[in-house]
PDB file of C-alpha atoms and ligand atoms in Angstrom:
ATOM      1  CA  MET A  20      67.486 114.023  96.266  1.00 93.00           C
ATOM      2  CA  ARG A  21      63.602 112.990  96.369  1.00 95.00           C
ATOM      3  CA  LEU A  22      61.111 114.906  98.541  1.00 97.00           C
ATOM      4  CA  LEU A  23      57.481 114.632  99.115  1.00 96.00           C
ATOM      5  CA  ILE A  24      55.337 117.276  97.797  1.00 98.00           C
ATOM      6  CA  ASN A  25      52.024 116.680  97.936  1.00 96.00           C
ATOM      7  CA  ASN A  26      52.241 113.073  97.802  1.00 97.00           C
ATOM      8  CA  LEU A  27      54.006 113.599  94.773  1.00 98.00           C
ATOM      9  CA  ALA A  28      57.598 111.578  94.975  1.00 98.00           C
ATOM     10  CA  VAL A  29      59.957 114.576  93.354  1.00 98.00           C
ATOM     11  CA  PHE A  30      63.566 114.630  92.710  1.00 98.00           C
ATOM     12  CA  GLN A  31      65.758 117.397  92.976  1.00 98.00           C
ATOM     13  CA  GLU A  32      69.259 117.777  91.072  1.00 98.00           C
ATOM     14  CA  GLY A  33      71.808 120.376  90.680  1.00 98.00           C
ATOM     15  CA  ASP A  34      71.540 124.088  92.835  1.00 98.00           C
ATOM     16  CA  SER A  35      68.408 125.744  92.739  1.00 97.00           C
ATOM     17  CA  SER A  36      70.273 129.221  92.222  1.00 97.00           C
ATOM     18  CA  ASN A  37      70.289 128.418  88.496  1.00 97.00           C
ATOM     19  CA  ILE A  38      67.477 128.096  86.159  1.00 97.00           C
ATOM     20  CA  PRO A  39      64.766 125.393  87.205  1.00 98.00           C
ATOM     21  CA  ILE A  40      63.955 123.260  84.588  1.00 98.00           C
ATOM     22  CA  MET A  41      60.937 121.239  84.648  1.00 98.00           C
ATOM     23  CA  PHE A  42      60.769 117.734  83.388  1.00 98.00           C
ATOM     24  CA  ILE A  43      57.362 115.646  82.586  1.00 99.00           C
ATOM     25  CA  HIS A  44      56.958 111.904  81.967  1.00 98.00           C
ATOM     26  CA  GLY A  45      55.129 110.156  79.746  1.00 98.00           C
ATOM     27  CA  PHE A  46      52.146 107.665  80.076  1.00 98.00           C
ATOM     28  CA  PRO A  47      53.040 104.538  81.586  1.00 98.00           C
ATOM     29  CA  PHE A  48      56.817 105.427  82.391  1.00 98.00           C
ATOM     30  CA  ASP A  49      58.286 107.419  84.886  1.00 98.00           C
ATOM     31  CA  HIS A  50      61.138 110.345  86.126  1.00 98.00           C
ATOM     32  CA  GLN A  51      63.414 107.984  85.314  1.00 98.00           C
ATOM     33  CA  MET A  52      63.187 108.505  81.423  1.00 98.00           C
ATOM     34  CA  TRP A  53      64.372 111.969  81.597  1.00 98.00           C
ATOM     35  CA  ASN A  54      67.502 110.248  83.120  1.00 98.00           C
ATOM     36  CA  LYS A  55      70.192 111.601  80.507  1.00 98.00           C
ATOM     37  CA  GLN A  56      68.193 114.987  80.490  1.00 98.00           C
ATOM     38  CA  VAL A  57      69.039 115.405  84.241  1.00 98.00           C
ATOM     39  CA  SER A  58      72.696 113.866  83.832  1.00 98.00           C
ATOM     40  CA  ALA A  59      73.577 116.274  80.950  1.00 98.00           C
ATOM     41  CA  PHE A  60      71.531 119.192  82.490  1.00 98.00           C
ATOM     42  CA  LYS A  61      72.741 119.186  86.320  1.00 98.00           C
ATOM     43  CA  SER A  62      75.458 121.059  86.258  1.00 98.00           C
ATOM     44  CA  SER A  63      74.022 124.556  84.393  1.00 97.00           C
ATOM     45  CA  CYS A  64      70.982 124.257  85.383  1.00 98.00           C
ATOM     46  CA  PHE A  65      68.058 123.613  88.608  1.00 98.00           C
ATOM     47  CA  CYS A  66      66.784 119.789  87.336  1.00 98.00           C
ATOM     48  CA  ILE A  67      62.868 119.044  88.728  1.00 98.00           C
ATOM     49  CA  SER A  68      61.372 115.961  87.715  1.00 98.00           C
ATOM     50  CA  TYR A  69      58.226 113.977  89.279  1.00 98.00           C
ATOM     51  CA  ASP A  70      56.514 110.921  88.809  1.00 98.00           C
ATOM     52  CA  ILE A  71      52.964 112.183  87.751  1.00 98.00           C
ATOM     53  CA  ARG A  72      50.256 110.874  90.334  1.00 98.00           C
ATOM     54  CA  GLY A  73      49.026 107.188  89.985  1.00 98.00           C
ATOM     55  CA  LEU A  74      52.811 106.353  88.157  1.00 98.00           C
ATOM     56  CA  GLY A  75      56.293 105.083  89.682  1.00 98.00           C
ATOM     57  CA  GLU A  76      56.193 106.541  93.274  1.00 98.00           C
ATOM     58  CA  SER A  77      53.894 108.568  93.243  1.00 98.00           C
ATOM     59  CA  PRO A  78      51.204 106.810  94.971  1.00 98.00           C
ATOM     60  CA  ALA A  79      47.721 106.323  92.870  1.00 98.00           C
ATOM     61  CA  GLY A  80      45.253 107.070  95.704  1.00 97.00           C
ATOM     62  CA  ASP A  81      41.874 107.572  94.257  1.00 97.00           C
ATOM     63  CA  GLY A  82      42.749 107.430  90.837  1.00 98.00           C
ATOM     64  CA  GLN A  83      40.149 109.755  90.137  1.00 98.00           C
ATOM     65  CA  TYR A  84      42.221 112.407  88.111  1.00 98.00           C
ATOM     66  CA  THR A  85      42.430 114.966  85.326  1.00 98.00           C
ATOM     67  CA  ILE A  86      44.432 116.596  83.117  1.00 98.00           C
ATOM     68  CA  GLU A  87      43.203 119.831  85.218  1.00 98.00           C
ATOM     69  CA  SER A  88      44.407 117.753  88.443  1.00 98.00           C
ATOM     70  CA  PHE A  89      47.450 117.067  86.974  1.00 98.00           C
ATOM     71  CA  VAL A  90      48.141 121.008  86.449  1.00 98.00           C
ATOM     72  CA  ASN A  91      47.240 121.143  89.734  1.00 98.00           C
ATOM     73  CA  ASP A  92      50.053 119.189  90.882  1.00 98.00           C
ATOM     74  CA  LEU A  93      52.071 120.550  88.656  1.00 98.00           C
ATOM     75  CA  GLU A  94      51.346 124.035  90.268  1.00 98.00           C
ATOM     76  CA  LYS A  95      51.942 122.903  94.009  1.00 98.00           C
ATOM     77  CA  ILE A  96      55.635 121.730  93.238  1.00 98.00           C
ATOM     78  CA  ILE A  97      56.375 125.329  91.433  1.00 98.00           C
ATOM     79  CA  ASP A  98      55.092 126.564  94.343  1.00 98.00           C
ATOM     80  CA  GLU A  99      56.523 124.554  97.393  1.00 98.00           C
ATOM     81  CA  LEU A 100      60.126 124.803  95.416  1.00 98.00           C
ATOM     82  CA  LYS A 101      59.457 128.662  94.710  1.00 98.00           C
ATOM     83  CA  LEU A 102      60.658 127.960  91.250  1.00 98.00           C
ATOM     84  CA  GLU A 103      61.019 132.039  89.461  1.00 97.00           C
ATOM     85  CA  HIS A 104      59.619 130.629  85.965  1.00 98.00           C
ATOM     86  CA  PRO A 105      60.855 127.208  84.951  1.00 98.00           C
ATOM     87  CA  ILE A 106      61.524 126.108  81.746  1.00 98.00           C
ATOM     88  CA  LEU A 107      58.642 123.256  81.458  1.00 98.00           C
ATOM     89  CA  CYS A 108      59.917 120.172  78.990  1.00 98.00           C
ATOM     90  CA  GLY A 109      57.249 117.430  78.914  1.00 98.00           C
ATOM     91  CA  LEU A 110      57.448 114.146  76.965  1.00 98.00           C
ATOM     92  CA  SER A 111      53.852 113.160  75.344  1.00 98.00           C
ATOM     93  CA  MET A 112      50.959 112.725  78.645  1.00 98.00           C
ATOM     94  CA  GLY A 113      53.613 115.160  80.204  1.00 99.00           C
ATOM     95  CA  GLY A 114      53.339 117.890  77.123  1.00 98.00           C
ATOM     96  CA  TYR A 115      49.494 117.152  77.470  1.00 99.00           C
ATOM     97  CA  ILE A 116      50.290 119.476  80.721  1.00 99.00           C
ATOM     98  CA  SER A 117      52.795 121.262  80.064  1.00 99.00           C
ATOM     99  CA  LEU A 118      51.082 122.787  77.219  1.00 99.00           C
ATOM    100  CA  ARG A 119      46.904 122.909  79.557  1.00 99.00           C
ATOM    101  CA  ALA A 120      49.888 124.601  82.234  1.00 99.00           C
ATOM    102  CA  VAL A 121      51.071 127.119  79.451  1.00 98.00           C
ATOM    103  CA  GLU A 122      47.259 128.230  78.068  1.00 98.00           C
ATOM    104  CA  ARG A 123      46.265 128.740  81.739  1.00 98.00           C
ATOM    105  CA  MET A 124      49.226 130.311  84.042  1.00 98.00           C
ATOM    106  CA  GLU A 125      51.823 130.975  81.482  1.00 98.00           C
ATOM    107  CA  GLU A 126      52.980 134.518  82.711  1.00 98.00           C
ATOM    108  CA  LYS A 127      54.323 131.190  85.454  1.00 98.00           C
ATOM    109  CA  PHE A 128      56.578 129.793  82.839  1.00 98.00           C
ATOM    110  CA  ARG A 129      60.587 130.948  80.934  1.00 98.00           C
ATOM    111  CA  ALA A 130      59.970 128.667  77.920  1.00 98.00           C
ATOM    112  CA  LEU A 131      58.670 125.807  76.932  1.00 98.00           C
ATOM    113  CA  ILE A 132      59.604 121.866  75.462  1.00 99.00           C
ATOM    114  CA  LEU A 133      57.509 119.463  73.494  1.00 98.00           C
ATOM    115  CA  CYS A 134      58.793 116.434  72.908  1.00 98.00           C
ATOM    116  CA  ASP A 135      56.033 114.044  71.243  1.00 98.00           C
ATOM    117  CA  THR A 136      53.356 115.544  72.067  1.00 98.00           C
ATOM    118  CA  LYS A 137      50.067 116.901  70.281  1.00 98.00           C
ATOM    119  CA  SER A 138      47.190 120.102  71.443  1.00 98.00           C
ATOM    120  CA  GLU A 139      44.817 118.251  70.138  1.00 98.00           C
ATOM    121  CA  ALA A 140      42.571 116.554  72.057  1.00 98.00           C
ATOM    122  CA  ASP A 141      41.573 112.064  72.397  1.00 98.00           C
ATOM    123  CA  ASN A 142      39.134 111.344  68.829  1.00 98.00           C
ATOM    124  CA  ASN A 143      36.158 108.586  69.261  1.00 98.00           C
ATOM    125  CA  GLU A 144      38.446 106.271  68.570  1.00 98.00           C
ATOM    126  CA  THR A 145      41.420 106.819  70.600  1.00 98.00           C
ATOM    127  CA  LYS A 146      38.472 107.416  73.282  1.00 98.00           C
ATOM    128  CA  LEU A 147      37.697 103.921  72.828  1.00 98.00           C
ATOM    129  CA  LYS A 148      41.193 102.762  72.515  1.00 98.00           C
ATOM    130  CA  ARG A 149      41.346 103.419  76.423  1.00 98.00           C
ATOM    131  CA  ALA A 150      38.318 102.246  77.036  1.00 98.00           C
ATOM    132  CA  ALA A 151      39.331  99.261  75.889  1.00 98.00           C
ATOM    133  CA  GLY A 152      42.622  99.505  77.311  1.00 98.00           C
ATOM    134  CA  ILE A 153      41.360  99.410  80.963  1.00 98.00           C
ATOM    135  CA  LYS A 154      38.827  96.907  80.219  1.00 98.00           C
ATOM    136  CA  ARG A 155      42.127  95.022  78.958  1.00 98.00           C
ATOM    137  CA  ILE A 156      43.240  95.878  82.317  1.00 98.00           C
ATOM    138  CA  ASN A 157      40.768  94.793  84.470  1.00 98.00           C
ATOM    139  CA  ASN A 158      39.954  91.550  82.802  1.00 98.00           C
ATOM    140  CA  GLU A 159      43.645  90.300  82.170  1.00 98.00           C
ATOM    141  CA  GLY A 160      45.417  92.117  84.217  1.00 97.00           C
ATOM    142  CA  ILE A 161      48.207  94.964  84.566  1.00 98.00           C
ATOM    143  CA  GLN A 162      50.944  93.465  82.407  1.00 97.00           C
ATOM    144  CA  LYS A 163      49.775  92.269  79.142  1.00 97.00           C
ATOM    145  CA  TYR A 164      48.184  95.829  78.585  1.00 98.00           C
ATOM    146  CA  ILE A 165      51.953  97.193  79.721  1.00 98.00           C
ATOM    147  CA  ALA A 166      53.104  94.103  76.973  1.00 98.00           C
ATOM    148  CA  ASP A 167      51.227  95.842  73.980  1.00 97.00           C
ATOM    149  CA  PHE A 168      51.193  99.463  75.130  1.00 98.00           C
ATOM    150  CA  VAL A 169      55.479  99.566  75.528  1.00 98.00           C
ATOM    151  CA  PRO A 170      56.833  97.637  72.492  1.00 98.00           C
ATOM    152  CA  ASN A 171      54.743 101.064  70.248  1.00 98.00           C
ATOM    153  CA  CYS A 172      56.385 103.545  72.320  1.00 98.00           C
ATOM    154  CA  PHE A 173      59.952 102.684  70.414  1.00 98.00           C
ATOM    155  CA  ALA A 174      61.358 102.397  67.215  1.00 98.00           C
ATOM    156  CA  LYS A 175      62.101  98.665  66.951  1.00 97.00           C
ATOM    157  CA  GLU A 176      65.612  99.261  66.176  1.00 98.00           C
ATOM    158  CA  SER A 177      66.072 101.654  69.825  1.00 98.00           C
ATOM    159  CA  ILE A 178      64.173  98.328  71.494  1.00 98.00           C
ATOM    160  CA  GLU A 179      67.341  96.094  70.711  1.00 97.00           C
ATOM    161  CA  LYS A 180      69.928  98.907  70.560  1.00 97.00           C
ATOM    162  CA  LEU A 181      68.821  99.978  74.122  1.00 98.00           C
ATOM    163  CA  GLY A 182      68.615  96.237  75.489  1.00 98.00           C
ATOM    164  CA  GLN A 183      68.265  96.022  79.442  1.00 98.00           C
ATOM    165  CA  GLU A 184      67.709  99.642  79.217  1.00 98.00           C
ATOM    166  CA  TYR A 185      64.768  98.860  77.553  1.00 98.00           C
ATOM    167  CA  ILE A 186      63.996  95.741  79.644  1.00 98.00           C
ATOM    168  CA  SER A 187      63.848  97.913  83.129  1.00 98.00           C
ATOM    169  CA  ILE A 188      61.675 100.942  81.845  1.00 98.00           C
ATOM    170  CA  LEU A 189      59.111  97.784  80.739  1.00 98.00           C
ATOM    171  CA  ASP A 190      59.463  95.991  83.507  1.00 98.00           C
ATOM    172  CA  ARG A 191      58.882  99.671  86.192  1.00 98.00           C
ATOM    173  CA  SER A 192      55.596  99.929  83.871  1.00 98.00           C
ATOM    174  CA  MET A 193      54.350  96.627  84.576  1.00 97.00           C
ATOM    175  CA  ASN A 194      54.229  97.320  88.297  1.00 97.00           C
ATOM    176  CA  SER A 195      52.570 100.367  87.897  1.00 98.00           C
ATOM    177  CA  ASP A 196      49.118 100.531  89.862  1.00 98.00           C
ATOM    178  CA  PRO A 197      46.502  99.638  87.294  1.00 98.00           C
ATOM    179  CA  ILE A 198      44.239 101.853  89.197  1.00 98.00           C
ATOM    180  CA  GLY A 199      46.996 104.250  88.720  1.00 98.00           C
ATOM    181  CA  VAL A 200      47.348 103.754  85.047  1.00 98.00           C
ATOM    182  CA  LYS A 201      43.292 103.384  84.992  1.00 98.00           C
ATOM    183  CA  GLY A 202      43.021 106.321  85.961  1.00 98.00           C
ATOM    184  CA  CYS A 203      45.840 108.202  83.484  1.00 98.00           C
ATOM    185  CA  LEU A 204      43.928 106.624  80.437  1.00 98.00           C
ATOM    186  CA  LEU A 205      40.831 108.947  81.757  1.00 98.00           C
ATOM    187  CA  ALA A 206      42.457 111.786  81.999  1.00 98.00           C
ATOM    188  CA  MET A 207      44.250 111.267  78.895  1.00 98.00           C
ATOM    189  CA  ALA A 208      41.109 110.831  77.511  1.00 98.00           C
ATOM    190  CA  GLY A 209      38.981 113.436  78.918  1.00 98.00           C
ATOM    191  CA  ARG A 210      41.692 116.303  78.073  1.00 98.00           C
ATOM    192  CA  THR A 211      40.763 119.415  76.693  1.00 98.00           C
ATOM    193  CA  ASP A 212      41.916 120.434  73.145  1.00 98.00           C
ATOM    194  CA  THR A 213      44.652 123.188  73.548  1.00 98.00           C
ATOM    195  CA  THR A 214      45.363 123.874  70.031  1.00 98.00           C
ATOM    196  CA  GLU A 215      43.520 127.048  70.148  1.00 98.00           C
ATOM    197  CA  TYR A 216      45.652 128.330  72.267  1.00 98.00           C
ATOM    198  CA  LEU A 217      48.423 127.762  70.313  1.00 98.00           C
ATOM    199  CA  SER A 218      49.228 131.154  68.282  1.00 98.00           C
ATOM    200  CA  LYS A 219      48.260 132.884  71.305  1.00 98.00           C
ATOM    201  CA  ILE A 220      51.649 131.855  73.441  1.00 98.00           C
ATOM    202  CA  LYS A 221      54.866 133.997  73.918  1.00 98.00           C
ATOM    203  CA  ILE A 222      57.630 131.766  75.549  1.00 98.00           C
ATOM    204  CA  PRO A 223      59.572 130.790  73.267  1.00 98.00           C
ATOM    205  CA  VAL A 224      59.292 127.114  71.990  1.00 98.00           C
ATOM    206  CA  LEU A 225      61.496 123.999  71.005  1.00 98.00           C
ATOM    207  CA  VAL A 226      59.304 120.853  69.549  1.00 98.00           C
ATOM    208  CA  LEU A 227      60.955 117.908  68.694  1.00 98.00           C
ATOM    209  CA  CYS A 228      59.629 114.168  67.571  1.00 98.00           C
ATOM    210  CA  GLY A 229      61.010 111.449  66.740  1.00 98.00           C
ATOM    211  CA  GLU A 230      61.669 110.613  63.108  1.00 98.00           C
ATOM    212  CA  LYS A 231      59.685 106.856  63.523  1.00 98.00           C
ATOM    213  CA  ASP A 232      57.111 108.584  66.157  1.00 98.00           C
ATOM    214  CA  THR A 233      54.054 106.939  65.342  1.00 98.00           C
ATOM    215  CA  LEU A 234      52.192 107.784  68.222  1.00 97.00           C
ATOM    216  CA  THR A 235      52.529 111.681  67.967  1.00 98.00           C
ATOM    217  CA  THR A 236      53.855 111.447  64.140  1.00 98.00           C
ATOM    218  CA  PRO A 237      55.948 114.111  62.805  1.00 98.00           C
ATOM    219  CA  ASP A 238      53.710 115.325  60.093  1.00 98.00           C
ATOM    220  CA  THR A 239      51.351 116.478  63.361  1.00 98.00           C
ATOM    221  CA  MET A 240      53.529 118.006  65.334  1.00 98.00           C
ATOM    222  CA  LYS A 241      55.076 119.967  62.392  1.00 98.00           C
ATOM    223  CA  SER A 242      51.629 121.307  61.710  1.00 98.00           C
ATOM    224  CA  MET A 243      51.533 122.180  66.065  1.00 98.00           C
ATOM    225  CA  ALA A 244      54.697 123.995  65.801  1.00 98.00           C
ATOM    226  CA  GLY A 245      53.746 126.124  62.968  1.00 98.00           C
ATOM    227  CA  LYS A 246      50.831 127.410  64.700  1.00 98.00           C
ATOM    228  CA  ILE A 247      53.287 128.573  67.718  1.00 98.00           C
ATOM    229  CA  LYS A 248      54.574 131.346  66.704  1.00 97.00           C
ATOM    230  CA  GLY A 249      58.691 131.374  66.175  1.00 97.00           C
ATOM    231  CA  SER A 250      58.670 127.821  67.532  1.00 98.00           C
ATOM    232  CA  GLU A 251      61.508 125.490  66.831  1.00 97.00           C
ATOM    233  CA  PHE A 252      60.803 121.891  65.154  1.00 98.00           C
ATOM    234  CA  THR A 253      63.211 119.377  65.140  1.00 98.00           C
ATOM    235  CA  ILE A 254      63.285 115.306  64.157  1.00 98.00           C
ATOM    236  CA  VAL A 255      64.880 113.242  66.130  1.00 98.00           C
ATOM    237  CA  PRO A 256      66.900 110.921  64.360  1.00 98.00           C
ATOM    238  CA  GLY A 257      65.985 107.365  64.831  1.00 98.00           C
ATOM    239  CA  SER A 258      63.886 107.728  67.311  1.00 98.00           C
ATOM    240  CA  GLY A 259      59.923 106.503  67.823  1.00 98.00           C
ATOM    241  CA  HIS A 260      58.184 108.211  70.579  1.00 98.00           C
ATOM    242  CA  MET A 261      60.475 107.996  73.823  1.00 98.00           C
ATOM    243  CA  SER A 262      62.901 110.674  72.105  1.00 98.00           C
ATOM    244  CA  ALA A 263      64.483 111.484  75.682  1.00 98.00           C
ATOM    245  CA  VAL A 264      65.948 108.081  75.768  1.00 98.00           C
ATOM    246  CA  GLU A 265      66.485 106.781  71.792  1.00 98.00           C
ATOM    247  CA  ASN A 266      68.757 109.914  71.243  1.00 98.00           C
ATOM    248  CA  PRO A 267      68.961 111.144  73.635  1.00 98.00           C
ATOM    249  CA  HIS A 268      72.308 112.985  72.623  1.00 98.00           C
ATOM    250  CA  PHE A 269      70.352 114.854  69.820  1.00 98.00           C
ATOM    251  CA  LEU A 270      67.669 115.865  72.262  1.00 98.00           C
ATOM    252  CA  ASN A 271      70.508 117.048  74.434  1.00 98.00           C
ATOM    253  CA  GLU A 272      72.170 119.153  72.229  1.00 98.00           C
ATOM    254  CA  LYS A 273      69.599 120.171  70.838  1.00 98.00           C
ATOM    255  CA  ILE A 274      67.526 121.172  74.327  1.00 98.00           C
ATOM    256  CA  LYS A 275      71.493 122.638  74.548  1.00 98.00           C
ATOM    257  CA  SER A 276      71.282 125.129  72.504  1.00 97.00           C
ATOM    258  CA  PHE A 277      67.775 126.204  72.770  1.00 98.00           C
ATOM    259  CA  LEU A 278      68.456 126.845  76.377  1.00 97.00           C
ATOM    260  CA  LYS A 279      71.648 128.753  75.014  1.00 96.00           C
ATOM    261  CA  LYS A 280      69.237 130.844  73.233  1.00 96.00           C
ATOM    262  CA  ILE A 281      66.268 131.965  75.211  1.00 94.00           C
ATOM    263  CA  ILE A 282      69.100 132.430  78.035  1.00 87.00           C
ATOM    264  CA  SER A 283      71.666 135.089  76.486  1.00 73.00           C
TER     265      SER A 283
HETATM  266  C1  LIG B  16      52.494 108.835  76.397  1.00 86.57           C
HETATM  267  O1  LIG B  16      53.966 108.453  76.117  1.00 86.57           O
HETATM  268  O2  LIG B  16      52.328 109.738  77.122  1.00 86.57           O
HETATM  269  C2  LIG B  16      51.470 108.299  75.616  1.00 86.57           C
HETATM  270  O3  LIG B  16      51.404 107.798  74.664  1.00 86.57           O
HETATM  271  C3  LIG B  16      49.924 109.272  75.454  1.00 86.57           C
HETATM  272  C4  LIG B  16      48.780 109.073  74.990  1.00 86.57           C
HETATM  273  O4  LIG B  16      48.526 107.741  75.136  1.00 86.57           O
HETATM  274  O5  LIG B  16      48.176 109.487  74.397  1.00 86.57           O
END
């Protein structure tokens, strides 16, 4: 079911009396990247996914975003849906949002699943890359920018294997509002570093990283997991940065056993 909350497209599946799990997508994608997780968990969990402001079906508005404003959006959805201690599951930019949300209001959450993401803020080189991306979108249009960015998010073999599914993901990203995409680039460039909070996290954490992820590498993620007491770290075989799409079966099994442990 599609809802509009705070002008954001929010999607809920499953019985609202089950444990809520919120899926937060990466950049420059939309909630549909979680389709295979929602299908797998909707019979046991109350699954909520949404389009981050400016992406997918959520209008861009003025494009003036920060990770802080994205966390405000997340909080608004939790409050509107009256979700009791949801489990947060974020991939990449969705992970940046999740980590800051946990740093800001950990008591609201039951557990955290971090896929292909990191706690460090952008270094100068990455900030300059974001600036170059914005310039490119302004000068050459969104499609050229997306056509270069998106293939780097997938392992080469996955692009071939996914075929039409990959093309649909790419098409949806290409149709994004340039104001929204530029707003997300600025939000990511301006985000805070959440590394210091990692050792203070008390809720259970599962960390998953694609074996072939070149954007947030297994080494980076393993070191992040090492800073989170009691966290579980797993490599997703054959996957690039988009583990939820590239190896959904493996990811779902890992999430399933994590949920079993934290719920029982
Ligand atoms: C994402 O997948 O959300 C982005 O690659 C994150 C980033 O560019 O830092």
